Amino acid sequence: MQDFFQNLSQQFETFFTQFPVVFQSLNVGFLQTLKLFCTTLLGALPLGLVISFGSMSKMKVVNKITRLFVWIVRGSPLMLQLLIIYYFPGLVWHKPIWGGGEDGRFLAATVSFIINYACYFSEIFRGGIQSIPIGQYEAGQVLGLTKTQTFFRVVLLQVIKRIVPPMSNEIITLVKDTSLARIIALQEIIWAGQAFMKGSHGISGAIWPMFFTMVYYLFASGILTVLLGRLEKKLDFFKV
Amino acid sequence: MAILEVRNLHKSFGKHEVLKGISFSLEKGNVLSIIGSSGSGKTTLLRCITFLETATSGKILVDGDAIFDGESTVKPNAKMRREKQLNFGLVFQQFNLFPQYNVLNNVTLAPRLRAKEREDYKQNKKQILAEIDAKARTLLEKMGLSDKLDFYPCQLSGGQQQRVSIARAMALEPKILFFDEPTSALDPELTGEILKVIRELADEHMTMVIVTHEMTFAKEVSDYIVFMDGGVIAEEGAAKELIEHPKTERLQAFLSKISD
């Protein structure tokens, strides 16, 4: 019995000495996760809009090429895309265009994520834009609005309202998908937690930091759920 | 001179010819109703005149100016087309109000955007916007909607929505107001309020073209009626005379079907 308590108190002691080290390391990893999340969102939202216009284009060539591209990107694993985008230039062209080290890995990961997510977003945008009744455009036209005015003053907010729920889904998935960048050794939070299993800062074989990474993810997705829910509520004043 | 003149208008969708040569004219201050069964081409005719569709051939003149000429090789640019469009107001069957704007802003949106193109907009901005606002309020008051100015379309009944859309169409002071089956999407008990509004506009000598299924209303409110069948005008004439003494068999058959 005494042994048990002694053991327990020892365990607590190690935990408390290890915690600050792990905490700091996980924070660094989480920062990288957040950075990847934010840059992906910033890049993929506008690129997704451009791709959606391509996939709705009346020019057959543009339309077909865009849809083929979207199919390839959505139809294959993001992890595979990460590996190809990161290693291809170096192995095939013998030109490591991404540069070395963590910055290079981050750049490659960002590019892969932006392309991948832009394709998913583009389909959501396309669905949103195409779901707006033609009557809205016609009403704009007979009232003498230009096409640009009709899009920005009449259609856009209705599109946003419609796409908030599916976009929320994608955005929360993105939080978790950032962990895929682990495959090219980007030092995001999973990488940071896993280091303590393998051995880092004199700590090895520790599984609890992995559980602890989960807290970060839950925290981030929790905040996003609340924010996106608020946005949805804010747009509740009208029906489409 | 007729305010609106349509000459030999044709429209085909692919191989299917919907309008097979339509000609009619309309005097200022008069009301013209277009009747006919579904698929007779009456909505397409309305859409061709208001530029929602481009006619295949023929001519449309407003105040003697050709605003559409099938023979013309000059392709009108977007701006020219927009100017011509503003001759007309259109009230849709499905209202097509802008859901994210309240009643007042639904009416003022287009005039406000249009005012930006005025040369004196920057100098007199406040005054111009105040005028637009006042005019919209007057129109909405006329439509009996003074107490609904800050309501959103989803909070209104179908009849109220349609009255907003009439006010919206009138805010740009069109020369001719078109109605595309304005009561077809409404419950029977709500059609009355729309017909009343149109009747009041007719009393004020607003020039109107109405596509409708309401025969009694058409007879009473219009000066002239055009009966379309299979893409042509099968019969036309003064409203009362046409409904009470139809000459062609087709119109007789149509009227007896409607009154059943």
XYZ file of C-alpha atoms in Angstrom:
500
model
C 0.000 0.000 0.000
C 2.736 2.377 0.979
C 4.598 1.356 -2.169
C 1.571 2.267 -4.228
C 1.318 5.743 -2.770
C 5.031 6.272 -3.062
C 4.854 5.196 -6.673
C 1.901 7.477 -7.309
C 3.539 10.475 -5.753
C 6.657 9.758 -7.774
C 4.571 9.616 -10.913
C 2.975 12.939 -10.050
C 6.372 14.406 -9.423
C 7.637 13.351 -12.857
C 4.466 14.629 -14.394
C 4.857 18.016 -12.803
C 8.491 18.310 -13.762
C 7.758 17.149 -17.299
C 4.614 19.205 -17.797
C 6.210 22.636 -18.376
C 8.617 21.130 -20.932
C 5.826 19.323 -22.778
C 3.467 22.285 -22.525
C 5.982 24.616 -24.079
C 6.800 22.172 -26.835
C 3.134 21.528 -27.627
C 2.466 25.263 -27.742
C 5.166 25.655 -30.360
C 3.637 22.795 -32.333
C 0.145 24.210 -31.972
C 1.336 27.567 -33.251
C 2.546 25.827 -36.391
C -0.828 24.055 -36.660
C -2.641 27.379 -36.366
C -0.361 28.990 -38.915
C -1.070 26.245 -41.410
C -4.790 26.519 -40.668
C -4.900 30.277 -41.177
C -2.776 30.432 -44.328
C -4.792 27.606 -45.855
C -8.033 29.425 -45.146
C -6.702 32.734 -46.459
C -5.445 31.125 -49.645
C -8.172 28.578 -50.280
C -11.166 30.915 -49.913
C -10.297 33.230 -52.840
C -8.744 30.436 -54.910
C -11.858 28.365 -54.327
C -14.018 31.200 -55.659
C -11.861 31.411 -58.779
C -12.058 27.643 -59.294
C -15.834 27.712 -58.793
C -16.132 30.320 -61.551
C -14.007 28.046 -63.719
C -16.248 25.072 -63.069
C -19.313 27.177 -63.954
C -17.677 28.701 -67.035
C -19.582 28.571 -70.290
C -16.275 28.048 -72.120
C -16.177 24.304 -72.498
C -12.387 23.976 -72.285
C -12.133 25.959 -69.065
C -15.092 24.121 -67.614
C -13.792 20.634 -68.440
C -10.227 21.305 -67.304
C -11.398 22.816 -64.017
C -13.715 19.932 -63.287
C -11.014 17.379 -64.137
C -8.636 19.170 -61.783
C -11.215 19.289 -58.998
C -11.932 15.593 -59.476
C -8.236 14.661 -59.232
C -7.665 16.759 -56.131
C -10.837 15.706 -54.335
C -10.566 12.142 -55.477
C -7.119 11.429 -54.080
C -5.811 11.546 -50.507
C -4.438 14.822 -49.219
C -1.589 12.848 -47.674
C -0.564 11.620 -51.110
C -0.744 15.151 -52.486
C 1.460 16.354 -49.645
C 4.078 13.705 -50.378
C 4.060 14.384 -54.112
C 4.155 18.163 -53.806
C 6.910 18.077 -51.215
C 9.189 15.437 -52.743
C 8.517 15.684 -56.478
C 10.579 18.802 -57.259
C 13.633 17.531 -55.429
C 13.509 13.919 -56.615
C 12.493 14.486 -60.241
C 13.760 17.923 -61.160
C 16.639 17.764 -58.677
C 15.560 21.223 -57.632
C 14.247 21.381 -54.069
C 12.102 24.433 -54.780
C 10.617 24.489 -51.296
C 13.918 25.215 -49.610
C 15.198 23.227 -46.688
C 14.172 22.942 -43.091
C 10.933 23.756 -41.370
C 10.211 26.774 -43.591
C 10.444 24.629 -46.705
C 8.159 21.992 -45.230
C 5.687 24.650 -44.171
C 5.628 26.206 -47.635
C 5.058 22.840 -49.309
C 2.348 21.952 -46.802
C 0.617 25.319 -47.270
C 0.592 24.958 -51.052
C -0.793 21.405 -50.827
C -3.476 22.401 -48.340
C -4.538 25.503 -50.265
C -4.949 23.542 -53.509
C -6.795 20.724 -51.784
C -9.135 22.916 -49.771
C -9.735 25.369 -52.613
C -11.150 22.466 -54.610
C -13.509 21.464 -51.817
C -14.526 25.093 -51.237
C -15.092 25.612 -54.964
C -17.734 22.912 -55.008
C -19.459 24.481 -52.017
C -19.350 27.911 -53.680
C -20.645 26.467 -56.937
C -23.533 24.784 -55.137
C -24.302 28.017 -53.291
C -24.186 30.226 -56.355
C -26.208 27.835 -58.484
C -28.847 27.444 -55.788
C -29.830 31.108 -56.014
C -33.041 31.294 -58.032
C -32.667 32.778 -61.510
C -35.451 35.197 -60.561
C -33.035 37.106 -58.340
C -30.739 37.795 -61.292
C -33.707 38.678 -63.482
C -35.106 41.052 -60.869
C -31.696 42.734 -60.737
C -31.610 42.967 -64.511
C -35.060 44.496 -64.984
C -34.292 47.032 -62.248
C -31.319 48.187 -64.282
C -28.611 46.786 -62.027
C -25.333 45.822 -63.698
C -24.169 42.224 -63.468
C -21.582 43.217 -60.879
C -24.144 45.082 -58.807
C -26.513 42.135 -58.989
C -23.790 39.770 -57.799
C -22.500 41.877 -54.942
C -25.706 43.647 -53.816
C -28.233 40.891 -54.369
C -26.748 37.431 -54.746
C -23.608 37.316 -52.598
C -25.140 37.535 -49.124
C -27.683 34.880 -50.064
C -24.848 32.635 -51.216
C -22.952 33.235 -47.973
C -26.015 32.357 -45.935
C -26.423 29.116 -47.819
C -22.814 28.022 -47.610
C -22.125 28.779 -43.954
C -23.209 25.322 -42.705
C -21.211 23.263 -45.250
C -18.257 25.645 -44.929
C -18.301 25.253 -41.149
C -17.956 21.541 -41.674
C -14.953 21.936 -43.959
C -13.298 24.497 -41.715
C -13.542 22.245 -38.672
C -12.244 19.337 -40.719
C -9.325 21.536 -41.745
C -8.324 22.023 -38.110
C -7.840 18.281 -37.804
C -6.494 17.737 -41.317
C -3.506 19.961 -40.580
C -2.116 16.955 -38.703
C -1.582 15.254 -42.077
C 1.385 17.574 -42.578
C 3.086 15.330 -40.048
C 3.826 13.019 -42.998
C 6.417 15.454 -44.353
C 7.670 16.038 -40.796
C 6.147 19.487 -40.416
C 6.559 20.263 -36.746
C 2.913 20.739 -35.950
C 1.288 19.639 -32.711
C 1.075 15.888 -33.393
C 4.733 15.890 -34.324
C 5.492 17.783 -31.129
C 3.527 15.334 -28.987
C 4.901 12.277 -30.703
C 8.454 13.472 -30.008
C 7.945 12.605 -26.348
C 7.086 9.035 -27.220
C 10.259 8.654 -29.207
C 12.395 10.675 -26.862
C 12.947 14.403 -26.662
C 14.055 16.860 -23.988
C 15.035 13.845 -21.906
C 11.503 12.485 -21.934
C 10.700 9.268 -23.761
C 7.931 6.695 -23.836
C 5.417 9.264 -22.615
C 1.952 8.769 -24.095
C 0.135 11.452 -22.109
C 1.356 14.348 -24.289
C -0.540 12.719 -27.190
C -3.756 12.867 -25.195
C -2.896 16.390 -24.305
C -2.723 17.362 -28.012
C -6.364 16.335 -28.216
C -7.214 19.127 -25.784
C -5.772 21.651 -28.229
C -7.830 20.296 -31.107
C -11.005 20.236 -29.046
C -10.294 23.764 -27.886
C -9.761 25.035 -31.427
C -12.742 23.258 -32.955
C -14.884 24.303 -30.001
C -14.113 27.974 -30.514
C -14.714 27.662 -34.259
C -18.037 25.907 -33.695
C -19.201 28.764 -31.478
C -17.991 31.476 -33.891
C -19.475 29.862 -36.976
C -22.703 29.198 -35.103
C -22.881 32.891 -34.267
C -22.360 33.814 -37.904
C -25.167 31.462 -38.884
C -27.442 33.080 -36.295
C -26.502 36.529 -37.512
C -27.728 35.646 -40.990
C -30.997 34.314 -39.601
C -32.846 37.588 -40.183
C -33.773 36.573 -43.712
C -34.771 33.406 -45.496
C -33.532 32.264 -48.870
C -48.110 57.792 -81.533
C -48.171 54.489 -79.734
C -45.972 54.297 -76.648
C -45.202 50.655 -77.372
C -45.207 48.991 -80.713
C -44.264 45.392 -81.388
C -43.779 44.381 -85.006
C -43.675 40.835 -86.272
C -41.809 39.465 -83.266
C -40.436 35.937 -83.513
C -38.749 33.838 -80.868
C -37.406 30.311 -81.122
C -35.797 28.113 -78.512
C -33.677 25.832 -80.662
C -36.017 24.408 -83.262
C -39.102 25.169 -81.234
C -40.754 28.390 -82.365
C -42.649 29.940 -79.471
C -43.567 33.303 -80.987
C -44.582 33.178 -84.632
C -44.882 36.811 -85.554
C -46.533 38.978 -82.934
C -47.609 42.533 -83.707
C -49.548 44.935 -81.550
C -49.378 48.461 -80.293
C -50.310 50.198 -77.093
C -51.320 53.804 -76.487
C -50.015 55.796 -73.580
C -52.173 55.442 -70.476
C -53.893 52.338 -71.771
C -53.992 48.905 -70.260
C -53.423 45.838 -72.404
C -54.102 42.345 -71.174
C -52.636 39.272 -72.769
C -54.656 36.107 -72.250
C -54.263 32.571 -73.485
C -53.635 29.063 -72.218
C -50.288 27.916 -70.803
C -47.709 27.436 -73.523
C -49.357 29.920 -75.858
C -46.282 32.138 -75.632
C -47.637 35.031 -73.591
C -44.951 34.938 -70.905
C -42.238 34.558 -73.565
C -43.634 37.634 -75.309
C -43.395 39.604 -72.077
C -39.870 38.361 -71.460
C -38.771 39.286 -74.983
C -40.099 42.824 -74.658
C -38.442 43.311 -71.270
C -35.093 41.896 -72.500
C -35.081 38.832 -70.270
C -35.015 36.898 -73.541
C -33.681 38.079 -76.852
C -36.201 37.814 -79.656
C -35.070 36.042 -82.810
C -36.438 38.682 -85.154
C -38.872 41.558 -85.304
C -38.955 45.046 -83.904
C -39.906 46.673 -80.632
C -40.429 50.411 -80.502
C -40.933 52.658 -77.496
C -42.166 56.162 -78.312
C -41.185 55.488 -81.888
C -37.583 54.558 -81.042
C -36.532 51.035 -81.939
C -35.229 49.524 -78.709
C -34.962 46.145 -80.359
C -34.413 45.464 -84.008
C -33.840 41.918 -85.202
C -32.437 43.250 -88.481
C -29.869 45.427 -86.805
C -26.314 44.151 -86.933
C -25.191 46.412 -84.113
C -24.863 44.368 -80.953
C -26.103 46.445 -78.049
C -23.623 46.621 -75.194
C -24.632 46.034 -71.599
C -24.982 49.730 -70.821
C -27.219 50.463 -73.802
C -29.346 47.506 -72.953
C -29.670 48.666 -69.372
C -30.845 52.109 -70.460
C -33.469 50.541 -72.692
C -34.525 48.183 -69.966
C -35.400 51.129 -67.758
C -38.311 51.986 -70.046
C -40.016 49.024 -68.457
C -40.936 47.817 -65.030
C -41.717 44.159 -64.530
C -43.708 42.511 -61.777
C -42.942 38.811 -61.571
C -45.253 35.954 -60.839
C -42.927 34.834 -58.040
C -42.337 38.398 -56.713
C -38.531 37.903 -56.673
C -38.012 40.333 -53.818
C -34.501 40.568 -52.420
C -34.754 38.535 -49.195
C -31.894 40.226 -47.335
C -33.329 43.729 -47.687
C -36.284 45.069 -45.780
C -39.321 46.412 -47.586
C -38.050 49.978 -47.852
C -34.613 48.928 -49.075
C -36.097 46.560 -51.629
C -37.729 49.597 -53.157
C -34.810 52.014 -52.802
C -31.924 49.722 -53.810
C -32.161 50.196 -57.571
C -32.853 53.961 -57.467
C -29.930 54.434 -55.054
C -27.529 52.507 -57.282
C -28.835 54.358 -60.291
C -28.405 57.746 -58.599
C -24.688 57.044 -58.234
C -24.369 57.496 -61.977
C -25.724 61.040 -61.779
C -23.138 63.730 -62.280
C -24.296 65.765 -59.311
C -24.443 62.714 -57.041
C -21.414 63.654 -54.940
C -22.508 67.243 -54.404
C -26.162 66.561 -53.664
C -25.866 63.067 -52.225
C -27.896 63.754 -49.116
C -30.715 65.435 -50.956
C -30.859 62.792 -53.693
C -31.007 59.955 -51.196
C -33.663 61.759 -49.172
C -35.760 62.184 -52.299
C -35.428 58.502 -53.156
C -36.377 57.557 -49.625
C -39.402 59.875 -49.579
C -40.591 58.591 -52.921
C -40.294 54.984 -51.824
C -42.289 55.745 -48.691
C -45.011 57.416 -50.741
C -45.198 54.437 -53.086
C -45.351 51.975 -50.218
C -48.010 54.050 -48.514
C -50.043 53.853 -51.678
C -49.616 50.089 -51.572
C -50.923 50.109 -47.998
C -47.594 49.028 -46.547
C -46.584 52.028 -44.437
C -46.487 49.895 -41.320
C -44.246 47.251 -42.937
C -41.275 49.367 -44.023
C -38.727 47.528 -41.885
C -40.177 44.059 -42.397
C -38.246 41.477 -44.372
C -39.928 39.661 -47.284
C -40.101 36.404 -45.304
C -42.274 38.164 -42.725
C -44.887 39.189 -45.282
C -47.819 37.428 -46.902
C -47.696 36.698 -50.625
C -50.044 39.557 -51.349
C -47.943 41.994 -49.351
C -44.777 40.773 -51.083
C -46.365 41.320 -54.464
C -47.389 44.835 -53.472
C -43.783 45.558 -52.436
C -42.615 44.293 -55.800
C -45.074 46.593 -57.586
C -43.709 49.523 -55.578
C -40.168 48.383 -56.393
C -40.931 48.299 -60.114
C -42.568 51.722 -59.986
C -39.750 53.376 -58.073
C -37.755 53.741 -61.289
C -40.680 55.490 -63.010
C -40.963 53.129 -65.954
C -42.930 54.241 -68.974
C -44.699 50.910 -69.086
C -45.346 48.478 -66.275
C -45.545 44.786 -67.141
C -47.191 42.136 -64.999
C -46.424 38.463 -65.519
C -49.370 36.597 -64.021
C -49.163 38.722 -60.856
C -51.722 36.707 -58.917
C -50.881 33.162 -60.013
C -48.624 32.442 -57.039
C -51.153 33.780 -54.544
C -53.895 32.155 -52.545
C -57.317 33.039 -53.964
C -58.179 35.265 -51.016
C -55.033 37.341 -51.634
C -55.509 37.963 -55.343
C -58.121 40.621 -54.605
C -55.670 43.008 -52.968
C -53.308 42.856 -55.962
C -56.093 43.335 -58.477
C -57.259 46.334 -56.450
C -53.803 47.900 -56.655
C -53.600 47.332 -60.414
C -57.063 48.785 -60.828
C -55.987 51.914 -58.943
C -52.939 52.230 -61.188
C -55.184 51.920 -64.219
C -57.359 54.722 -62.868
C -54.235 56.878 -62.672
C -53.554 56.067 -66.328
C -50.431 54.076 -65.785
C -49.560 52.311 -69.034
C -49.621 48.597 -68.309
C -49.344 45.231 -70.003
C -50.794 42.394 -67.965
C -50.462 38.692 -68.602
C -53.293 37.170 -66.641
C -55.690 34.298 -66.171
C -58.258 36.446 -64.387
C -60.799 37.002 -67.161
C -63.290 39.083 -65.228
C -60.479 41.313 -64.038
C -58.975 41.588 -67.528
C -62.327 42.571 -68.979
C -62.876 45.189 -66.352
C -59.443 46.781 -66.065
C -58.065 46.682 -69.596
C -58.806 48.760 -72.636
C -57.647 46.149 -75.057
C -57.124 42.411 -74.908
C -54.888 40.185 -76.963
C -55.664 36.473 -77.059
C -52.670 34.322 -77.869
C -52.787 30.764 -79.063
C -49.933 28.642 -80.372
C -47.502 31.548 -80.654
C -49.754 33.866 -82.639
C -52.383 36.433 -81.772
C -55.559 34.517 -82.491
C -57.903 37.347 -81.673
C -57.701 40.882 -80.344
C -60.050 43.700 -79.611
C -61.593 46.050 -77.110
C -61.706 44.303 -73.743
C -65.431 44.056 -73.099
C -66.321 43.208 -76.672
C -63.668 40.488 -76.901
C -64.688 38.682 -73.757
C -68.425 38.997 -74.262
C -68.538 38.354 -77.982
C -65.572 36.224 -78.968
C -65.455 35.779 -82.729
C -63.047 32.901 -83.194
C -63.743 29.348 -82.152
C -60.431 29.133 -80.363
C -61.240 32.035 -78.064
C -64.751 30.728 -77.495
C -63.315 27.363 -76.493
C -60.718 29.010 -74.249
C -63.268 31.203 -72.476
C -65.680 28.369 -71.893
C -62.867 26.256 -70.436
C -61.870 29.084 -68.087
C -65.401 29.735 -66.842
C -65.946 26.073 -65.968
